[in-house]
Tab-separated table of C-alpha atoms and ligand atoms in Angstrom:
chain	number	residue	atom	x	y	z
A	1	MET	CA	0.000	0.000	0.000
A	2	HIS	CA	1.444	3.345	-1.076
A	3	PRO	CA	1.061	6.461	1.084
A	4	ILE	CA	-2.241	8.311	0.772
A	5	GLU	CA	-0.544	11.128	-1.182
A	6	TYR	CA	-0.574	8.844	-4.254
A	7	ILE	CA	-4.271	9.577	-4.666
A	8	PHE	CA	-3.893	13.366	-4.855
A	9	PRO	CA	-2.934	13.614	-8.583
A	10	ILE	CA	-5.697	11.131	-9.461
A	11	LEU	CA	-8.282	13.296	-7.682
A	12	ALA	CA	-7.221	16.331	-9.709
A	13	GLU	CA	-9.765	15.329	-12.401
A	14	PRO	CA	-13.476	14.595	-11.717
A	15	LYS	CA	-13.939	10.893	-11.000
A	16	LYS	CA	-16.726	8.444	-10.198
A	17	ILE	CA	-16.065	7.386	-6.624
A	18	PHE	CA	-17.518	4.525	-4.594
A	19	ILE	CA	-17.207	4.791	-0.798
A	20	THR	CA	-17.873	1.933	1.568
A	21	THR	CA	-17.440	1.018	5.218
A	22	HIS	CA	-17.752	-1.883	7.648
A	23	GLN	CA	-20.820	-3.996	8.315
A	24	LYS	CA	-23.117	-2.929	11.155
A	25	PRO	CA	-21.996	0.609	10.375
A	26	ASP	CA	-21.568	2.826	13.415
A	27	ALA	CA	-21.312	6.602	13.678
A	28	ASP	CA	-17.614	6.669	12.757
A	29	ALA	CA	-18.211	4.442	9.738
A	30	LEU	CA	-21.130	6.465	8.425
A	31	GLY	CA	-19.811	9.862	9.567
A	32	SER	CA	-16.485	9.362	7.814
A	33	SER	CA	-18.187	8.068	4.647
A	34	LEU	CA	-20.671	10.944	4.438
A	35	GLY	CA	-18.060	13.500	5.546
A	36	LEU	CA	-15.857	12.401	2.650
A	37	TYR	CA	-18.899	12.375	0.339
A	38	HIS	CA	-19.750	16.005	1.175
A	39	TYR	CA	-16.143	16.983	0.475
A	40	LEU	CA	-15.690	15.073	-2.788
A	41	ILE	CA	-18.943	16.289	-4.380
A	42	GLN	CA	-17.735	19.878	-3.889
A	43	LYS	CA	-14.649	18.923	-5.920
A	44	GLY	CA	-16.854	17.841	-8.833
A	45	HIS	CA	-16.673	14.088	-8.286
A	46	GLU	CA	-19.675	11.789	-8.661
A	47	VAL	CA	-19.908	9.886	-5.393
A	48	THR	CA	-21.878	6.867	-4.147
A	49	VAL	CA	-21.801	5.723	-0.530
A	50	ALA	CA	-22.812	2.109	0.120
A	51	ILE	CA	-23.004	0.236	3.413
A	52	PRO	CA	-23.022	-3.569	3.820
A	53	ASN	CA	-26.165	-3.696	5.985
A	54	GLU	CA	-28.692	-1.796	8.043
A	55	LEU	CA	-28.019	1.420	9.977
A	56	PRO	CA	-29.051	2.115	13.538
A	57	ASP	CA	-32.009	4.512	13.819
A	58	PHE	CA	-30.042	7.146	15.722
A	59	LEU	CA	-27.998	7.942	12.586
A	60	HIS	CA	-30.929	8.559	10.266
A	61	TRP	CA	-30.636	12.341	10.597
A	62	MET	CA	-27.198	12.585	8.978
A	63	PRO	CA	-26.969	14.931	5.971
A	64	ALA	CA	-27.312	12.975	2.674
A	65	ILE	CA	-28.297	9.769	4.486
A	66	GLU	CA	-31.092	9.341	1.896
A	67	THR	CA	-28.477	8.793	-0.837
A	68	VAL	CA	-26.755	5.886	0.940
A	69	LEU	CA	-27.219	2.439	-0.635
A	70	ASN	CA	-27.562	-0.675	1.519
A	71	TYR	CA	-26.047	-3.801	-0.051
A	72	GLU	CA	-28.424	-6.133	1.749
A	73	SER	CA	-31.525	-4.447	0.328
A	74	GLU	CA	-30.067	-3.047	-2.940
A	75	PRO	CA	-27.302	-5.420	-4.088
A	76	LYS	CA	-27.783	-4.737	-7.826
A	77	MET	CA	-27.514	-0.962	-7.453
A	78	CYS	CA	-24.393	-1.346	-5.344
A	79	GLU	CA	-22.797	-3.670	-7.874
A	80	GLN	CA	-23.643	-1.268	-10.704
A	81	ALA	CA	-22.123	1.625	-8.753
A	82	ILE	CA	-18.938	-0.377	-8.163
A	83	ALA	CA	-18.749	-1.330	-11.842
A	84	ALA	CA	-19.242	2.285	-12.939
A	85	SER	CA	-16.678	3.693	-10.510
A	86	ASP	CA	-13.089	4.797	-11.173
A	87	LEU	CA	-11.992	4.596	-7.553
A	88	ILE	CA	-13.062	2.887	-4.335
A	89	PHE	CA	-12.569	4.397	-0.870
A	90	CYS	CA	-12.656	1.937	2.042
A	91	LEU	CA	-13.255	3.675	5.364
A	92	ASP	CA	-13.097	2.570	9.002
A	93	PHE	CA	-12.244	-1.079	8.386
A	94	ASN	CA	-8.973	-2.919	7.951
A	95	HIS	CA	-9.873	-6.084	6.092
A	96	LEU	CA	-12.282	-6.795	3.228
A	97	SER	CA	-13.849	-9.586	5.308
A	98	ARG	CA	-15.403	-6.790	7.419
A	99	ILE	CA	-17.857	-5.735	4.686
A	100	LYS	CA	-20.025	-8.851	4.525
A	101	GLY	CA	-21.742	-9.297	1.122
A	102	LEU	CA	-19.751	-6.421	-0.393
A	103	GLU	CA	-16.519	-8.375	0.024
A	104	ALA	CA	-16.901	-10.484	-3.130
A	105	PRO	CA	-17.730	-7.624	-5.554
A	106	LEU	CA	-15.067	-5.396	-3.981
A	107	ARG	CA	-12.359	-8.055	-4.121
A	108	ALA	CA	-13.218	-8.733	-7.760
A	109	ALA	CA	-13.169	-5.035	-8.672
A	110	THR	CA	-10.139	-3.880	-10.644
A	111	GLN	CA	-10.437	-0.205	-9.657
A	112	LEU	CA	-7.858	1.355	-7.360
A	113	ARG	CA	-8.781	0.897	-3.713
A	114	VAL	CA	-7.895	3.549	-1.130
A	115	LEU	CA	-7.866	2.850	2.609
A	116	ILE	CA	-8.457	5.381	5.402
A	117	ASP	CA	-8.694	3.564	8.726
A	118	HIS	CA	-7.536	3.318	12.331
A	119	HIS	CA	-7.755	-0.420	13.068
A	120	LEU	CA	-4.738	-2.630	13.725
A	121	GLN	CA	-3.321	-4.971	11.060
A	122	PRO	CA	-4.732	-3.704	7.738
A	123	GLU	CA	-4.908	-6.053	4.755
A	124	ALA	CA	-2.400	-3.726	3.107
A	125	ASP	CA	-1.807	-5.635	-0.129
A	126	VAL	CA	-5.360	-5.127	-1.431
A	127	PHE	CA	-5.071	-1.327	-1.328
A	128	PHE	CA	-3.330	0.837	-3.907
A	129	CYS	CA	-2.703	3.535	-1.342
A	130	GLY	CA	-3.982	4.743	1.968
A	131	THR	CA	-3.416	5.630	5.551
A	132	SER	CA	-3.822	3.311	8.526
A	133	ASN	CA	-3.146	4.778	11.951
A	134	PRO	CA	-4.331	2.987	15.119
A	135	ASP	CA	-3.333	6.021	17.205
A	136	LYS	CA	-6.078	8.116	15.628
A	137	SER	CA	-9.283	8.629	17.608
A	138	SER	CA	-11.550	7.904	14.690
A	139	THR	CA	-11.704	7.588	10.939
A	140	CYS	CA	-13.645	10.867	11.048
A	141	GLU	CA	-10.546	12.602	12.400
A	142	MET	CA	-8.542	11.043	9.560
A	143	ILE	CA	-11.001	12.424	6.972
A	144	PHE	CA	-10.530	15.864	8.526
A	145	ASP	CA	-6.733	15.420	8.181
A	146	PHE	CA	-7.188	14.194	4.593
A	147	ILE	CA	-9.252	17.225	3.543
A	148	ARG	CA	-6.664	19.544	5.088
A	149	GLN	CA	-3.821	17.624	3.462
A	150	CYS	CA	-5.592	18.225	0.154
A	151	GLY	CA	-5.407	21.946	0.999
A	152	ASP	CA	-9.187	22.243	1.143
A	153	GLU	CA	-10.031	23.167	4.726
A	154	ASP	CA	-12.121	26.050	3.373
A	155	LEU	CA	-14.503	23.455	1.915
A	156	ILE	CA	-15.336	22.089	5.371
A	157	ASN	CA	-18.994	23.085	5.600
A	158	ASN	CA	-21.622	22.353	8.216
A	159	ALA	CA	-22.593	19.005	6.685
A	160	ILE	CA	-18.993	17.780	6.837
A	161	ALA	CA	-18.573	19.118	10.384
A	162	GLN	CA	-21.758	17.372	11.554
A	163	CYS	CA	-20.719	14.048	10.053
A	164	LEU	CA	-17.140	14.150	11.339
A	165	TYR	CA	-18.103	15.401	14.800
A	166	THR	CA	-20.502	12.482	15.234
A	167	GLY	CA	-17.957	9.756	14.562
A	168	ALA	CA	-15.230	11.428	16.614
A	169	MET	CA	-17.695	11.829	19.482
A	170	THR	CA	-18.811	8.188	19.535
A	171	ASP	CA	-15.399	6.595	18.848
A	172	THR	CA	-13.864	8.554	21.745
A	173	GLY	CA	-16.737	7.738	24.151
A	174	SER	CA	-17.681	11.440	24.098
A	175	PHE	CA	-14.055	12.608	24.229
A	176	ARG	CA	-12.873	10.518	27.161
A	177	PHE	CA	-10.847	7.599	25.750
A	178	PRO	CA	-7.032	7.956	25.682
A	179	ALA	CA	-7.029	8.517	21.886
A	180	THR	CA	-8.730	11.891	22.503
A	181	THR	CA	-5.612	13.909	21.703
A	182	ALA	CA	-5.151	17.652	21.496
A	183	SER	CA	-5.660	17.309	17.721
A	184	VAL	CA	-9.163	15.957	18.315
A	185	HIS	CA	-10.035	18.991	20.420
A	186	GLU	CA	-8.423	21.279	17.819
A	187	MET	CA	-10.634	19.716	15.148
A	188	ILE	CA	-13.722	20.292	17.290
A	189	ALA	CA	-12.608	23.900	17.911
A	190	PHE	CA	-12.275	24.328	14.135
A	191	PHE	CA	-15.871	23.086	13.670
A	192	LYS	CA	-17.142	25.308	16.494
A	193	HIS	CA	-15.474	28.408	15.001
A	194	ARG	CA	-17.459	27.643	11.850
A	195	GLY	CA	-20.766	27.413	13.652
A	196	LEU	CA	-21.264	23.722	14.391
A	197	GLU	CA	-24.100	23.128	16.867
A	198	HIS	CA	-22.810	20.122	18.733
A	199	SER	CA	-25.520	19.611	21.362
A	200	ILE	CA	-28.094	18.694	18.747
A	201	ILE	CA	-25.811	15.854	17.673
A	202	HIS	CA	-25.544	14.532	21.239
A	203	GLN	CA	-29.338	14.597	21.414
A	204	HIS	CA	-29.694	12.667	18.158
A	205	VAL	CA	-27.263	9.989	19.265
A	206	TYR	CA	-27.700	9.710	23.028
A	207	ASP	CA	-31.159	11.091	23.830
A	208	SER	CA	-33.261	9.437	21.166
A	209	TRP	CA	-33.989	6.139	22.877
A	210	SER	CA	-37.341	4.418	22.833
A	211	ALA	CA	-38.830	3.570	26.234
A	212	ASN	CA	-38.616	-0.040	25.097
A	213	ARG	CA	-34.854	0.199	24.619
A	214	MET	CA	-34.451	1.739	28.060
A	215	ARG	CA	-36.421	-1.149	29.587
A	216	PHE	CA	-34.334	-3.652	27.652
A	217	ILE	CA	-31.069	-2.141	28.981
A	218	GLY	CA	-32.550	-2.248	32.485
A	219	TYR	CA	-33.385	-5.930	32.027
A	220	ALA	CA	-29.928	-6.739	30.631
A	221	LEU	CA	-28.163	-5.027	33.547
A	222	HIS	CA	-30.455	-6.378	36.232
A	223	GLN	CA	-30.889	-9.950	35.024
A	224	LYS	CA	-28.075	-10.726	32.632
A	225	MET	CA	-24.913	-9.011	33.821
A	226	ASP	CA	-22.504	-11.494	35.376
A	227	ILE	CA	-19.620	-9.961	37.347
A	228	ALA	CA	-16.725	-12.365	38.016
A	229	PRO	CA	-16.104	-13.268	41.674
A	230	SER	CA	-12.734	-11.485	41.316
A	231	GLY	CA	-14.637	-8.335	40.319
A	232	LYS	CA	-12.269	-7.922	37.358
A	233	TYR	CA	-14.539	-8.653	34.424
A	234	GLY	CA	-18.200	-8.495	33.557
A	235	ILE	CA	-20.116	-10.453	30.922
A	236	ILE	CA	-23.561	-9.697	29.547
A	237	ALA	CA	-24.833	-12.635	27.507
A	238	LEU	CA	-28.160	-12.341	25.675
A	239	SER	CA	-29.691	-15.239	23.789
A	240	SER	CA	-32.314	-14.747	21.056
A	241	LYS	CA	-34.890	-15.864	23.610
A	242	ASP	CA	-33.768	-13.216	26.113
A	243	MET	CA	-34.151	-10.459	23.514
A	244	GLU	CA	-37.323	-11.656	21.793
A	245	PRO	CA	-39.870	-9.955	24.103
A	246	PHE	CA	-38.278	-6.538	23.482
A	247	ASN	CA	-38.744	-6.442	19.723
A	248	LEU	CA	-35.348	-4.767	19.315
A	249	MET	CA	-34.337	-2.459	16.481
A	250	SER	CA	-30.926	-2.262	14.866
A	251	GLY	CA	-28.639	-0.344	17.232
A	252	ASP	CA	-30.582	-1.158	20.401
A	253	THR	CA	-27.690	-3.166	21.899
A	254	GLU	CA	-25.165	-0.440	20.961
A	255	GLY	CA	-23.232	0.787	23.993
A	256	LEU	CA	-24.504	-1.960	26.290
A	257	VAL	CA	-21.011	-3.481	26.529
A	258	ASN	CA	-19.690	-0.298	28.168
A	259	TYR	CA	-21.836	-0.544	31.297
A	260	PRO	CA	-19.847	-3.209	33.212
A	261	LEU	CA	-16.711	-1.101	32.669
A	262	SER	CA	-18.300	1.675	34.735
A	263	ILE	CA	-18.043	-0.591	37.793
A	264	GLU	CA	-14.972	0.077	39.889
A	265	GLY	CA	-12.408	-2.701	39.490
A	266	VAL	CA	-13.893	-4.150	36.297
A	267	GLN	CA	-11.178	-4.146	33.644
A	268	VAL	CA	-12.777	-6.115	30.821
A	269	ALA	CA	-16.376	-6.163	29.653
A	270	VAL	CA	-17.839	-8.585	27.140
A	271	LEU	CA	-21.229	-8.563	25.439
A	272	ILE	CA	-22.422	-11.770	23.777
A	273	THR	CA	-25.518	-11.593	21.588
A	274	GLU	CA	-27.247	-14.341	19.661
A	275	LYS	CA	-29.217	-13.295	16.596
A	276	ASN	CA	-30.522	-15.518	13.781
A	277	GLY	CA	-28.247	-18.319	14.968
A	278	GLU	CA	-25.144	-16.085	14.833
A	279	ILE	CA	-23.161	-15.262	17.953
A	280	LYS	CA	-21.545	-11.796	18.050
A	281	MET	CA	-19.164	-10.634	20.721
A	282	SER	CA	-18.016	-7.179	21.780
A	283	PHE	CA	-14.992	-6.640	23.991
A	284	ARG	CA	-13.958	-3.516	25.899
A	285	SER	CA	-11.069	-3.015	28.299
A	286	LYS	CA	-9.448	-0.398	30.465
A	287	GLY	CA	-5.741	0.463	30.343
A	288	ASN	CA	-3.112	-1.983	29.211
A	289	ILE	CA	-5.326	-4.981	28.368
A	290	ASP	CA	-5.309	-5.927	24.680
A	291	VAL	CA	-8.741	-7.224	23.726
A	292	SER	CA	-7.985	-6.934	20.006
A	293	THR	CA	-5.426	-9.771	20.104
A	294	PHE	CA	-7.731	-11.745	22.401
A	295	ALA	CA	-10.647	-11.405	19.958
A	296	ARG	CA	-8.442	-12.282	17.001
A	297	THR	CA	-6.848	-15.309	18.683
A	298	HIS	CA	-9.968	-16.893	20.148
A	299	PHE	CA	-13.077	-15.460	18.522
A	300	ASN	CA	-12.423	-14.814	14.786
A	301	GLY	CA	-12.347	-11.076	15.379
A	302	GLY	CA	-10.149	-8.068	15.971
A	303	GLY	CA	-10.473	-4.296	16.257
A	304	HIS	CA	-8.697	-1.870	18.558
A	305	PHE	CA	-6.533	-2.453	21.617
A	306	ASN	CA	-9.330	-1.455	24.055
A	307	ALA	CA	-12.404	-2.109	21.864
A	308	ALA	CA	-12.782	-5.168	19.705
A	309	GLY	CA	-15.352	-7.547	18.307
A	310	GLY	CA	-15.625	-11.135	17.208
A	311	ARG	CA	-17.944	-14.030	16.616
A	312	SER	CA	-18.316	-17.649	17.647
A	313	ASP	CA	-19.542	-20.788	15.889
A	314	LEU	CA	-19.949	-22.691	19.155
A	315	GLY	CA	-23.385	-22.677	20.740
A	316	PHE	CA	-24.480	-19.858	23.049
A	317	GLU	CA	-23.665	-21.670	26.317
A	318	ALA	CA	-20.414	-23.146	24.969
A	319	THR	CA	-19.297	-19.664	23.904
A	320	ILE	CA	-19.831	-18.318	27.415
A	321	GLU	CA	-17.885	-21.264	28.846
A	322	LYS	CA	-15.007	-20.817	26.417
A	323	LEU	CA	-14.884	-17.108	27.194
A	324	LYS	CA	-14.840	-17.692	30.954
A	325	SER	CA	-12.058	-20.248	30.645
A	326	LEU	CA	-9.813	-17.792	28.757
A	327	ILE	CA	-10.603	-14.267	29.849
A	328	GLY	CA	-8.817	-14.433	33.203
A	329	ASN	CA	-5.519	-14.988	31.364
A	330	ILE	CA	-5.375	-11.445	29.965
A	331	ILE	CA	-6.264	-9.661	33.220
A	332	PRO	CA	-3.416	-8.998	35.662
B	401	5GP	P1	-18.228	-3.449	18.329
B	401	5GP	O1	-18.025	-4.164	19.622
B	401	5GP	O2	-18.656	-2.029	18.558
B	401	5GP	O3	-19.053	-4.207	17.354
B	401	5GP	O4	-16.787	-3.356	17.679
B	401	5GP	C1	-15.692	-2.798	18.346
B	401	5GP	C2	-14.539	-2.642	17.407
B	401	5GP	O5	-14.082	-3.915	16.950
B	401	5GP	C3	-14.905	-1.864	16.166
B	401	5GP	O6	-13.834	-1.008	15.890
B	401	5GP	C4	-15.058	-2.893	15.084
B	401	5GP	O7	-14.662	-2.377	13.862
B	401	5GP	C5	-14.160	-4.031	15.545
B	401	5GP	N1	-14.807	-5.316	15.242
B	401	5GP	C6	-16.046	-5.710	15.594
B	401	5GP	N2	-16.324	-6.951	15.159
B	401	5GP	C7	-15.203	-7.376	14.510
B	401	5GP	C8	-14.863	-8.592	13.819
B	401	5GP	O8	-15.631	-9.541	13.714
B	401	5GP	N3	-13.613	-8.620	13.250
B	401	5GP	C9	-12.726	-7.579	13.360
B	401	5GP	N4	-11.526	-7.701	12.783
B	401	5GP	N5	-13.034	-6.438	13.996
B	401	5GP	C10	-14.239	-6.324	14.570
B	402	MN	MN1	-13.861	3.850	13.899
């Protein structure tokens, strides 16, 4: 993979550009994709954003969300957009296996692929050029850097600021994780000087719950949170049967994994969810505990040092057992 600068001369002429991001897109995935979209269209490019599957409801306010294609519901249109494109931007994921159904058409595509991402261990040989920096707070911050590197900070309008703020906010846990550097705050100051109204974004993302979701979180914490006798880790495991009565929407389990970490002494939190026979896992840790390697080694996953994900092909109960037999090994 060449440095990102290799794309600058290619972007000097109007191009057809396809942008995609990881499955179960979160605010950083969508914010970076739409932030880049709002920049590139101002440069005269024709841009399509496509996501592998459904978005959580709390992101449906984002500017230009109505233009985003969903591969699961519109596979033909996505494939046509890939075929018609000159260039493909891959944002907020490190490996083509992270884009579900889009993996096959994207791997087969002969167009140049560009990576902008902050996960560990990128699949570097499938990208023509790009930037991969696990020290960055968010891919949104990297899009901000990219636009400035292109010399176009004057094109950063309110739509771009709204999109990039959202992903930086959620990927930093509202500006509290260690990756919240001075540069992140400088970026936010830049947006504020240009009139960004940030509190509306917090409302959209954090204060837009349904009463049903609130009750579900209450149930999960009261009935399903298992804190280890050592007090060092907490597991919330939810089977399909546990979740059925709540009629959950996409995004309703988002953030649930963080709750056990708010307990003093808990250093690792794990959320296990069973949906349509698939078992998904989310890992979070405090300090010097590497859940990314843990997820990669034992649960077909990966991610960041303190926030990772994975999946399991064992049954629900067997997954919990496997997890409990291993998790103690990474906690001092
Ligand atoms: P979440 O727990 O929010 O689903 O994911 C946490 C982090 O781990 C995200 O940065 C996400 O991109 C990454 N991640 C989640 N699931 C997987 C997975 O199955 N494989 C890999 N490599 N990364 C994952
Ligand atoms: Mn991210």
